[in-house]
Short mmCIF file of C-alpha atoms (C1' of nucleotides) in Angstrom, two decimals:
data_model
loop_
_atom_site.label_atom_id
_atom_site.label_comp_id
_atom_site.label_asym_id
_atom_site.label_seq_id
_atom_site.Cartn_x
_atom_site.Cartn_y
_atom_site.Cartn_z
CA MET Y 47 -79.04 -92.18 -78.14
CA ALA Y 48 -76.92 -92.86 -75.07
CA LYS Y 49 -73.28 -92.21 -74.45
CA GLU Y 50 -70.82 -94.36 -76.37
CA ASN Y 51 -69.52 -97.28 -74.35
CA LYS Y 52 -65.80 -96.59 -74.02
CA SER Y 53 -65.21 -99.18 -71.32
CA LYS Y 54 -65.87 -101.77 -73.98
CA TYR Y 55 -62.77 -100.71 -75.88
CA ALA Y 56 -60.67 -100.41 -72.76
CA LEU Y 57 -61.47 -104.04 -71.93
CA LEU Y 58 -60.96 -105.27 -75.47
CA GLY Y 59 -57.66 -103.40 -75.66
CA LEU Y 60 -56.36 -105.03 -72.50
CA LEU Y 61 -57.57 -108.48 -73.56
CA ASN Y 62 -55.86 -107.90 -76.88
CA PHE Y 63 -52.56 -107.90 -74.96
CA VAL Y 64 -53.30 -110.91 -72.77
CA PRO Y 65 -56.27 -112.94 -71.44
CA LEU Y 66 -57.51 -111.56 -68.10
CA SER Y 67 -60.23 -112.01 -65.48
CA GLY Y 68 -62.50 -109.19 -64.36
CA TYR Y 69 -60.40 -108.85 -61.26
CA ASP Y 70 -57.21 -108.62 -63.34
CA ILE Y 71 -58.74 -105.90 -65.50
CA LYS Y 72 -59.56 -103.86 -62.41
CA LYS Y 73 -55.96 -104.24 -61.26
CA TRP Y 74 -54.65 -102.99 -64.59
CA THR Y 75 -56.83 -99.90 -64.51
CA ASP Y 76 -56.00 -99.28 -60.85
CA ASN Y 77 -52.26 -99.56 -61.49
CA SER Y 78 -50.92 -98.92 -64.99
CA LEU Y 79 -53.88 -97.03 -66.46
CA ARG Y 80 -55.04 -95.19 -63.39
CA PHE Y 81 -53.58 -91.86 -64.48
CA PHE Y 82 -55.75 -91.57 -67.56
CA TRP Y 83 -58.34 -94.34 -67.31
CA SER Y 84 -60.51 -95.87 -64.59
CA GLU Y 85 -62.95 -98.76 -64.45
CA ASN Y 86 -65.31 -100.20 -61.83
CA TYR Y 87 -66.39 -103.71 -61.00
CA GLY Y 88 -69.95 -102.48 -61.38
CA HIS Y 89 -69.27 -101.96 -65.04
CA ILE Y 90 -66.63 -104.60 -65.76
CA TYR Y 91 -68.62 -107.72 -64.87
CA PRO Y 92 -71.85 -106.88 -66.70
CA LEU Y 93 -69.77 -105.75 -69.67
CA LEU Y 94 -67.77 -108.98 -69.82
CA LYS Y 95 -71.07 -110.86 -69.95
CA GLU Y 96 -72.24 -108.73 -72.85
CA LEU Y 97 -68.97 -109.06 -74.71
CA GLU Y 98 -69.20 -112.82 -74.30
CA LYS Y 99 -72.75 -112.82 -75.62
CA ALA Y 100 -71.68 -110.72 -78.60
CA GLU Y 101 -68.83 -113.20 -79.21
CA LEU Y 102 -66.13 -110.58 -78.84
CA VAL Y 103 -64.53 -112.58 -76.00
CA THR Y 104 -64.64 -116.17 -74.73
CA ARG Y 105 -64.63 -117.37 -71.11
CA GLN Y 106 -62.38 -120.04 -69.60
CA LYS Y 107 -62.64 -121.22 -66.01
CA VAL Y 108 -59.09 -121.49 -64.66
CA ASP Y 109 -57.71 -122.62 -61.27
CA SER Y 110 -55.62 -119.86 -59.79
CA GLU Y 111 -52.23 -120.29 -58.07
CA LYS Y 112 -53.49 -118.32 -55.12
CA GLY Y 113 -57.07 -117.53 -54.25
CA PRO Y 114 -60.25 -118.95 -55.77
CA SER Y 115 -60.53 -120.06 -59.40
CA LYS Y 116 -61.12 -117.33 -61.95
CA ASN Y 117 -62.99 -116.65 -65.18
CA VAL Y 118 -60.34 -115.71 -67.71
CA PHE Y 119 -61.51 -113.94 -70.86
CA THR Y 120 -59.81 -114.18 -74.24
CA ILE Y 121 -60.49 -111.84 -77.15
CA THR Y 122 -61.87 -113.38 -80.36
CA GLN Y 123 -61.04 -112.41 -83.94
CA LYS Y 124 -64.31 -110.52 -84.05
CA GLY Y 125 -63.31 -108.70 -80.87
CA THR Y 126 -59.89 -107.76 -82.23
CA LYS Y 127 -61.49 -106.42 -85.36
CA GLU Y 128 -63.85 -104.19 -83.41
CA PHE Y 129 -61.04 -103.01 -81.15
CA LEU Y 130 -58.82 -102.05 -84.08
CA ALA Y 131 -61.68 -100.20 -85.78
CA TRP Y 132 -62.12 -98.06 -82.65
CA LEU Y 133 -58.36 -97.54 -82.34
CA LYS Y 134 -58.17 -96.04 -85.83
CA GLN Y 135 -61.18 -93.76 -85.35
CA ASN Y 136 -60.88 -90.06 -84.58
CA GLU Y 137 -61.54 -88.94 -81.02
CA ASN Y 138 -64.14 -86.30 -80.20
CA PRO Y 139 -63.12 -83.48 -77.86
CA GLU Y 140 -63.49 -84.35 -74.18
CA THR Y 141 -66.04 -82.73 -71.87
CA TYR Y 142 -64.60 -81.83 -68.50
CA ARG Y 143 -65.86 -81.79 -64.93
CA ILE Y 144 -63.18 -80.34 -62.71
CA GLU Y 145 -64.55 -79.76 -59.23
CA ILE Y 146 -61.91 -77.30 -58.03
CA LEU Y 147 -62.65 -75.05 -61.01
CA LEU Y 148 -66.36 -75.18 -60.32
CA LYS Y 149 -65.61 -74.07 -56.76
CA LEU Y 150 -63.26 -71.32 -57.88
CA PHE Y 151 -65.94 -70.11 -60.27
CA PHE Y 152 -68.23 -69.69 -57.25
CA SER Y 153 -65.44 -68.55 -54.96
CA SER Y 154 -66.57 -64.95 -54.53
CA LYS Y 155 -68.48 -66.42 -51.58
CA LEU Y 156 -65.19 -67.53 -49.95
CA ALA Y 157 -62.50 -65.57 -48.12
CA LEU Y 158 -59.31 -65.13 -50.14
CA ASN Y 159 -57.47 -67.18 -47.51
CA GLU Y 160 -59.83 -70.10 -47.98
CA ILE Y 161 -59.13 -70.09 -51.72
CA ILE Y 162 -55.40 -70.13 -51.09
CA VAL Y 163 -55.76 -73.14 -48.80
CA LYS Y 164 -57.67 -74.94 -51.55
CA LEU Y 165 -54.95 -74.19 -54.07
CA GLU Y 166 -52.21 -75.29 -51.70
CA ASN Y 167 -54.07 -78.53 -51.16
CA HIS Y 168 -54.31 -78.92 -54.93
CA ILE Y 169 -50.55 -78.43 -55.27
CA HIS Y 170 -49.98 -81.05 -52.62
CA GLN Y 171 -52.20 -83.57 -54.42
CA GLN Y 172 -50.47 -82.98 -57.73
CA GLU Y 173 -47.02 -83.37 -56.17
CA GLN Y 174 -48.24 -86.64 -54.73
CA LEU Y 175 -49.32 -87.77 -58.19
CA LEU Y 176 -45.97 -86.72 -59.61
CA SER Y 177 -44.08 -88.97 -57.22
CA GLU Y 178 -46.46 -91.84 -57.96
CA TYR Y 179 -45.80 -91.35 -61.69
CA LYS Y 180 -42.07 -91.53 -61.07
CA GLU Y 181 -42.46 -94.90 -59.39
CA VAL Y 182 -44.51 -96.25 -62.26
CA GLU Y 183 -41.92 -94.92 -64.70
CA ASN Y 184 -39.20 -96.95 -62.97
CA GLY Y 185 -41.04 -100.10 -64.03
CA PHE Y 186 -40.56 -99.18 -67.69
CA ASP Y 187 -37.04 -100.63 -67.70
CA HIS Y 188 -38.60 -104.08 -67.74
CA ILE Y 189 -40.51 -103.44 -70.98
CA LYS Y 190 -38.50 -105.18 -73.71
CA ASP Y 191 -40.69 -104.38 -76.74
CA LYS Y 192 -39.68 -100.96 -78.07
CA ARG Y 193 -43.09 -100.06 -79.47
CA ILE Y 194 -44.80 -100.94 -76.21
CA ARG Y 195 -42.27 -98.89 -74.27
CA LEU Y 196 -42.94 -95.98 -76.61
CA SER Y 197 -46.67 -96.27 -75.83
CA ALA Y 198 -46.00 -96.24 -72.12
CA GLU Y 199 -43.68 -93.26 -72.39
CA MET Y 200 -46.13 -91.22 -74.43
CA THR Y 201 -48.92 -91.61 -71.89
CA MET Y 202 -46.59 -91.13 -68.95
CA SER Y 203 -45.20 -87.85 -70.29
CA TYR Y 204 -48.77 -86.57 -70.48
CA GLY Y 205 -49.18 -87.39 -66.81
CA PHE Y 206 -46.05 -85.48 -65.87
CA MET Y 207 -46.91 -82.45 -67.96
CA HIS Y 208 -50.47 -82.41 -66.69
CA ALA Y 209 -49.44 -82.49 -63.04
CA GLU Y 210 -46.73 -79.87 -63.56
CA MET Y 211 -49.18 -77.61 -65.36
CA ASN Y 212 -51.61 -77.94 -62.48
CA ILE Y 213 -48.91 -76.98 -59.99
CA ASN Y 214 -47.83 -73.99 -62.06
CA TRP Y 215 -51.40 -72.82 -62.45
CA ALA Y 216 -52.08 -73.11 -58.73
CA ARG Y 217 -48.88 -71.22 -57.85
CA ASP Y 218 -49.63 -68.45 -60.34
CA THR Y 219 -53.15 -68.21 -59.02
CA ILE Y 220 -52.03 -67.94 -55.40
CA ALA Y 221 -49.64 -65.15 -56.44
CA LYS Y 222 -52.50 -63.39 -58.22
CA ILE Y 223 -54.75 -63.62 -55.18
CA LYS Y 224 -52.04 -62.20 -52.95
CA THR Y 225 -51.83 -59.06 -55.06
CA PHE Y 226 -55.64 -58.70 -55.12
CA ARG Y 227 -56.96 -55.54 -53.51
CA MET U 963 -73.07 -96.11 -51.83
CA ALA U 964 -73.32 -94.30 -55.13
CA LYS U 965 -71.26 -91.48 -56.57
CA GLU U 966 -71.65 -88.08 -54.95
CA ASN U 967 -74.06 -85.83 -56.80
CA LYS U 968 -71.93 -82.90 -57.94
CA SER U 969 -74.51 -81.55 -60.35
CA LYS U 970 -76.52 -80.65 -57.30
CA TYR U 971 -73.88 -78.15 -56.21
CA ALA U 972 -73.37 -76.81 -59.71
CA LEU U 973 -77.10 -75.97 -59.87
CA LEU U 974 -77.22 -74.53 -56.36
CA GLY U 975 -74.13 -72.45 -57.12
CA LEU U 976 -75.69 -70.94 -60.22
CA LEU U 977 -79.01 -70.32 -58.48
CA ASN U 978 -77.08 -68.66 -55.68
CA PHE U 979 -76.09 -65.98 -58.22
CA VAL U 980 -79.51 -65.53 -59.79
CA PRO U 981 -82.84 -67.41 -60.20
CA LEU U 982 -82.86 -69.53 -63.35
CA SER U 983 -84.94 -72.05 -65.29
CA GLY U 984 -83.66 -75.47 -66.30
CA TYR U 985 -83.14 -74.14 -69.79
CA ASP U 986 -81.15 -71.17 -68.45
CA ILE U 987 -78.93 -73.50 -66.42
CA LYS U 988 -78.14 -75.53 -69.51
CA LYS U 989 -77.20 -72.33 -71.31
CA TRP U 990 -74.82 -71.32 -68.52
CA THR U 991 -73.03 -74.65 -68.55
CA ASP U 992 -72.92 -74.66 -72.37
CA ASN U 993 -71.43 -71.17 -72.47
CA SER U 994 -69.56 -69.83 -69.42
CA LEU U 995 -68.84 -73.14 -67.66
CA ARG U 996 -68.36 -75.39 -70.63
CA PHE U 997 -64.57 -75.47 -70.31
CA PHE U 998 -64.61 -77.13 -66.92
CA TRP U 999 -68.19 -78.20 -66.28
CA SER U 1000 -71.03 -79.76 -68.28
CA GLU U 1001 -74.64 -80.60 -67.51
CA ASN U 1002 -77.46 -82.34 -69.40
CA TYR U 1003 -81.20 -81.81 -69.52
CA GLY U 1004 -81.54 -85.44 -68.59
CA HIS U 1005 -80.01 -84.63 -65.25
CA ILE U 1006 -81.07 -81.00 -64.73
CA TYR U 1007 -84.85 -81.45 -64.79
CA PRO U 1008 -85.10 -84.47 -62.46
CA LEU U 1009 -82.59 -82.79 -60.15
CA LEU U 1010 -84.55 -79.54 -59.96
CA LYS U 1011 -87.60 -81.59 -58.93
CA GLU U 1012 -85.58 -83.25 -56.17
CA LEU U 1013 -84.11 -79.97 -54.98
CA GLU U 1014 -87.60 -78.52 -54.82
CA LYS U 1015 -88.83 -81.49 -52.83
CA ALA U 1016 -85.90 -81.14 -50.43
CA GLU U 1017 -86.76 -77.42 -50.07
CA LEU U 1018 -83.38 -76.27 -51.33
CA VAL U 1019 -85.07 -74.31 -54.14
CA THR U 1020 -88.54 -72.92 -54.87
CA ARG U 1021 -90.34 -72.80 -58.21
CA GLN U 1022 -92.07 -69.81 -59.79
CA LYS U 1023 -93.98 -69.91 -63.04
CA VAL U 1024 -92.98 -66.83 -65.02
CA ASP U 1025 -94.08 -65.51 -68.42
CA SER U 1026 -91.07 -65.13 -70.66
CA GLU U 1027 -90.40 -62.14 -72.96
CA LYS U 1028 -89.91 -64.51 -75.83
CA GLY U 1029 -90.92 -68.13 -76.07
CA PRO U 1030 -93.18 -70.10 -73.75
CA SER U 1031 -93.48 -69.41 -70.01
CA LYS U 1032 -90.76 -70.87 -67.81
CA ASN U 1033 -90.27 -72.40 -64.38
CA VAL U 1034 -87.79 -70.19 -62.61
CA PHE U 1035 -86.06 -71.64 -59.56
CA THR U 1036 -84.84 -69.60 -56.59
CA ILE U 1037 -82.45 -70.92 -53.96
CA THR U 1038 -83.72 -71.05 -50.36
CA GLN U 1039 -81.75 -70.33 -47.18
CA LYS U 1040 -81.45 -74.07 -46.66
CA GLY U 1041 -80.10 -74.39 -50.19
CA THR U 1042 -77.55 -71.62 -49.70
CA LYS U 1043 -76.38 -73.26 -46.51
CA GLU U 1044 -75.82 -76.59 -48.24
CA PHE U 1045 -74.08 -74.93 -51.15
CA LEU U 1046 -71.67 -73.04 -48.88
CA ALA U 1047 -70.89 -76.19 -46.91
CA TRP U 1048 -69.86 -77.92 -50.13
CA LEU U 1049 -67.89 -74.88 -51.26
CA LYS U 1050 -65.75 -74.96 -48.11
CA GLN U 1051 -65.11 -78.72 -48.25
CA ASN U 1052 -61.87 -80.22 -49.55
CA GLU U 1053 -61.91 -81.76 -53.03
CA ASN U 1054 -60.87 -85.35 -53.63
CA PRO U 1055 -58.44 -86.03 -56.46
CA GLU U 1056 -60.13 -86.42 -59.84
CA THR U 1057 -60.28 -89.67 -61.76
CA TYR U 1058 -59.56 -89.25 -65.44
CA ARG U 1059 -60.81 -90.85 -68.65
CA ILE U 1060 -58.83 -89.43 -71.55
CA GLU U 1061 -59.63 -91.34 -74.71
CA ILE U 1062 -56.59 -90.30 -76.72
CA LEU U 1063 -54.29 -91.59 -73.96
CA LEU U 1064 -56.14 -94.90 -73.85
CA LYS U 1065 -55.57 -95.20 -77.59
CA LEU U 1066 -51.91 -94.24 -77.33
CA PHE U 1067 -51.48 -96.83 -74.61
CA PHE U 1068 -52.70 -99.43 -77.11
CA SER U 1069 -50.98 -97.79 -80.06
CA SER U 1070 -48.37 -100.48 -80.68
CA LYS U 1071 -51.09 -101.87 -82.98
CA LEU U 1072 -51.00 -98.70 -85.09
CA ALA U 1073 -48.51 -97.45 -87.66
CA LEU U 1074 -46.36 -94.56 -86.43
CA ASN U 1075 -47.92 -92.37 -89.11
CA GLU U 1076 -51.39 -93.05 -87.80
CA ILE U 1077 -50.34 -91.95 -84.32
CA ILE U 1078 -48.90 -88.73 -85.69
CA VAL U 1079 -52.18 -87.98 -87.47
CA LYS U 1080 -54.03 -88.48 -84.18
CA LEU U 1081 -51.69 -86.10 -82.39
CA GLU U 1082 -52.00 -83.49 -85.12
CA ASN U 1083 -55.75 -83.72 -84.85
CA HIS U 1084 -55.42 -83.27 -81.09
CA ILE U 1085 -53.33 -80.13 -81.60
CA HIS U 1086 -55.95 -78.78 -83.96
CA GLN U 1087 -58.73 -79.37 -81.42
CA GLN U 1088 -56.79 -77.68 -78.65
CA GLU U 1089 -56.00 -74.66 -80.81
CA GLN U 1090 -59.69 -74.44 -81.56
CA LEU U 1091 -60.43 -74.43 -77.83
CA LEU U 1092 -57.79 -71.76 -77.28
CA SER U 1093 -59.47 -69.39 -79.70
CA GLU U 1094 -62.86 -70.07 -78.11
CA TYR U 1095 -61.39 -69.24 -74.71
CA LYS U 1096 -60.08 -65.95 -76.05
CA GLU U 1097 -63.56 -64.98 -77.17
CA VAL U 1098 -65.04 -65.78 -73.77
CA GLU U 1099 -62.25 -63.79 -72.12
CA ASN U 1100 -63.25 -60.71 -74.09
CA GLY U 1101 -66.58 -60.76 -72.28
CA PHE U 1102 -64.82 -60.28 -68.94
CA ASP U 1103 -64.58 -56.53 -69.45
CA HIS U 1104 -68.27 -56.30 -68.65
CA ILE U 1105 -67.86 -57.87 -65.20
CA LYS U 1106 -67.97 -55.00 -62.73
CA ASP U 1107 -67.56 -56.90 -59.45
CA LYS U 1108 -63.85 -57.39 -58.81
CA ARG U 1109 -64.21 -60.63 -56.88
CA ILE U 1110 -66.39 -62.16 -59.57
CA ARG U 1111 -63.91 -61.10 -62.22
CA LEU U 1112 -61.15 -62.72 -60.20
CA SER U 1113 -63.14 -65.97 -60.15
CA ALA U 1114 -63.61 -65.87 -63.90
CA GLU U 1115 -59.93 -65.13 -64.51
CA MET U 1116 -58.75 -67.98 -62.27
CA THR U 1117 -60.81 -70.57 -64.12
CA MET U 1118 -60.01 -69.11 -67.51
CA SER U 1119 -56.26 -69.19 -66.91
CA TYR U 1120 -56.59 -72.90 -66.18
CA GLY U 1121 -58.25 -73.37 -69.54
CA PHE U 1122 -55.43 -71.58 -71.34
CA MET U 1123 -52.69 -73.46 -69.53
CA HIS U 1124 -54.43 -76.77 -70.03
CA ALA U 1125 -54.82 -76.30 -73.77
CA GLU U 1126 -51.25 -75.05 -74.16
CA MET U 1127 -49.91 -77.99 -72.20
CA ASN U 1128 -51.85 -80.37 -74.45
CA ILE U 1129 -50.39 -78.74 -77.54
CA ASN U 1130 -46.85 -78.88 -76.13
CA TRP U 1131 -47.27 -82.50 -75.17
CA ALA U 1132 -48.57 -83.47 -78.61
CA ARG U 1133 -45.72 -81.60 -80.37
CA ASP U 1134 -43.08 -83.21 -78.14
CA THR U 1135 -44.64 -86.60 -78.72
CA ILE U 1136 -44.67 -86.18 -82.49
CA ALA U 1137 -40.98 -85.23 -82.35
CA LYS U 1138 -40.27 -88.31 -80.24
CA ILE U 1139 -42.06 -90.58 -82.69
CA LYS U 1140 -40.12 -89.11 -85.60
CA THR U 1141 -36.82 -90.09 -84.00
CA PHE U 1142 -38.10 -93.61 -83.19
CA ARG U 1143 -36.20 -96.40 -84.89
"C1'" DA Z 1400 -55.91 -125.53 -34.12
"C1'" DT Z 1401 -57.78 -121.51 -34.74
"C1'" DG Z 1402 -58.30 -116.89 -35.62
"C1'" DT Z 1403 -56.80 -112.80 -37.59
"C1'" DT Z 1404 -55.44 -110.42 -41.53
"C1'" DA Z 1405 -54.65 -109.82 -46.24
"C1'" DC Z 1406 -55.63 -110.92 -50.63
"C1'" DT Z 1407 -58.36 -112.98 -54.63
"C1'" DC Z 1408 -62.45 -113.18 -57.24
"C1'" DT Z 1409 -67.31 -112.53 -58.66
"C1'" DA Z 1410 -71.29 -110.03 -58.34
"C1'" DT Z 1411 -74.93 -106.59 -57.55
"C1'" DC Z 1412 -77.27 -102.20 -55.88
"C1'" DA Z 1413 -78.52 -97.48 -55.95
"C1'" DT Z 1414 -77.59 -93.64 -57.98
"C1'" DA Z 1415 -75.16 -90.21 -61.06
"C1'" DG Z 1416 -74.32 -88.66 -65.63
"C1'" DT Z 1417 -74.82 -88.67 -70.88
"C1'" DG Z 1418 -76.69 -87.84 -75.48
"C1'" DA Z 1419 -80.46 -87.95 -78.15
"C1'" DT Z 1420 -84.89 -86.88 -79.06
"C1'" DA Z 1421 -90.01 -85.84 -78.50
"C1'" DT Z 1422 -93.20 -82.23 -77.80
"C1'" DA Z 1423 -94.87 -77.78 -77.87
"C1'" DG Z 1424 -95.10 -72.63 -77.62
"C1'" DT Z 1425 -93.34 -67.90 -79.55
"C1'" DC Z 1426 -91.85 -64.91 -82.95
"C1'" DA Z 1427 -89.68 -62.86 -87.03
"C1'" DA Z 1428 -88.93 -63.05 -91.78
"C1'" DC Z 1429 -89.82 -64.45 -96.31
"C1'" DG V 447 -99.26 -68.63 -93.70
"C1'" DT V 448 -95.35 -71.44 -93.63
"C1'" DT V 449 -90.67 -72.01 -92.56
"C1'" DG V 450 -87.02 -71.80 -89.45
"C1'" DA V 451 -84.80 -70.19 -85.18
"C1'" DC V 452 -85.27 -70.08 -80.59
"C1'" DT V 453 -87.35 -71.08 -75.94
"C1'" DA V 454 -88.71 -74.40 -72.71
"C1'" DT V 455 -89.81 -78.92 -70.45
"C1'" DA V 456 -89.44 -83.65 -70.23
"C1'" DT V 457 -88.15 -88.48 -70.78
"C1'" DC V 458 -85.66 -92.67 -72.62
"C1'" DA V 459 -82.01 -95.92 -72.96
"C1'" DC V 460 -77.89 -96.42 -71.69
"C1'" DT V 461 -73.15 -95.74 -69.54
"C1'" DA V 462 -70.42 -95.05 -65.38
"C1'" DT V 463 -69.46 -94.82 -60.36
"C1'" DG V 464 -68.59 -96.14 -55.56
"C1'" DA V 465 -69.69 -99.03 -52.15
"C1'" DT V 466 -70.30 -103.24 -50.42
"C1'" DA V 467 -71.72 -108.26 -50.01
"C1'" DG V 468 -70.07 -112.75 -50.03
"C1'" DA V 469 -67.05 -116.48 -50.44
"C1'" DG V 470 -62.60 -118.84 -51.21
"C1'" DT V 471 -57.28 -119.12 -50.22
"C1'" DA V 472 -53.20 -118.68 -47.68
"C1'" DA V 473 -49.65 -117.02 -44.48
"C1'" DC V 474 -48.53 -116.16 -39.94
"C1'" DA V 475 -49.03 -115.71 -35.12
"C1'" DT V 476 -50.91 -116.78 -30.52
#
DNA sequence: ATGTTACTCTATCATAGTGATATAGTCAAC
DNA sequence: GTTGACTATATCACTATGATAGAGTAACAT
């Protein structure tokens, strides 16, 4: 059997907050969810069609304030039920694909200096992320609902800890390389 | 354009150490690389065919000590060149899909208790990983080449720090939930 | 007025990546 | 001599990605 379709639940989860178009969904994943979840148009539009066919969502054509009219999707009772069932399920462990680690694993073919440059670049990227997270966090003041703010804080703190861990690891590793003889 | 084929470089990188069959490659990614890289038969075999066609690897039919005969692949000069070019390149930032964070983002639909159970399960999984890492680390004593041992240690320390960070995050988050009112 | 730029919205293509399973050979143990 | 563990190759159905095509809307400038 094929991989489980997780995008399906991401879309249902968002639509369970508020009706959205495909374009809106992409904006959500590019902004609020980007740090732990991504989606593509190439998957969103076909999936919305399927969800509609399976009666998990309904489509309404709506004139937009700015730009062309949009197809707004609303979750059905059946959709909410399926979403909640997924939400309660246990997660399986993730499988990872971390390119910098793959390269470090093969790095005996690189000069030590080249590895250090890679790690410094990694630190820079993670610091970048950290400052992006801080900006997103500033928006949390506007969240009135306490439970929803809690949700946002829980995911955000993961982002911070993950980026900080990456920076610490890269710094430690540079130090280790510098004492290598 | 489509996503960049990273499996290609994973295979070339392994073959750059030693000639391997498709089955051997799967074993490597399931054992040594599993903590930061995964591959599937469904991708390995078609890819080996392509690499052969592009003259990045060559195929030799070899009788195995045990089991049926195997197709062993050897990297060519052209293949080594392409592998090294990738190795020297800069990495782009990763995009993440972390299911437990997606669920926590939507978790205002769950009871606080249910979230705690999820986080405890997460801690358990990460502790499991940690003990698996320790076993793999024990094998490092057999690595004679200092540079190769360095490579293994760098990737392994990431695994440890990543799992520990996950455990710390989950514990902090449970504490936070318990003070929620 | 028109054209440039930015944004909104839907859609599709080619390809990469996943998980499961089918098929078949080898070998040891019971 | 059959069962079960392992070796090995291959393919299927599906999910996911990144890029881009194409068309409408609107602000603003020249």
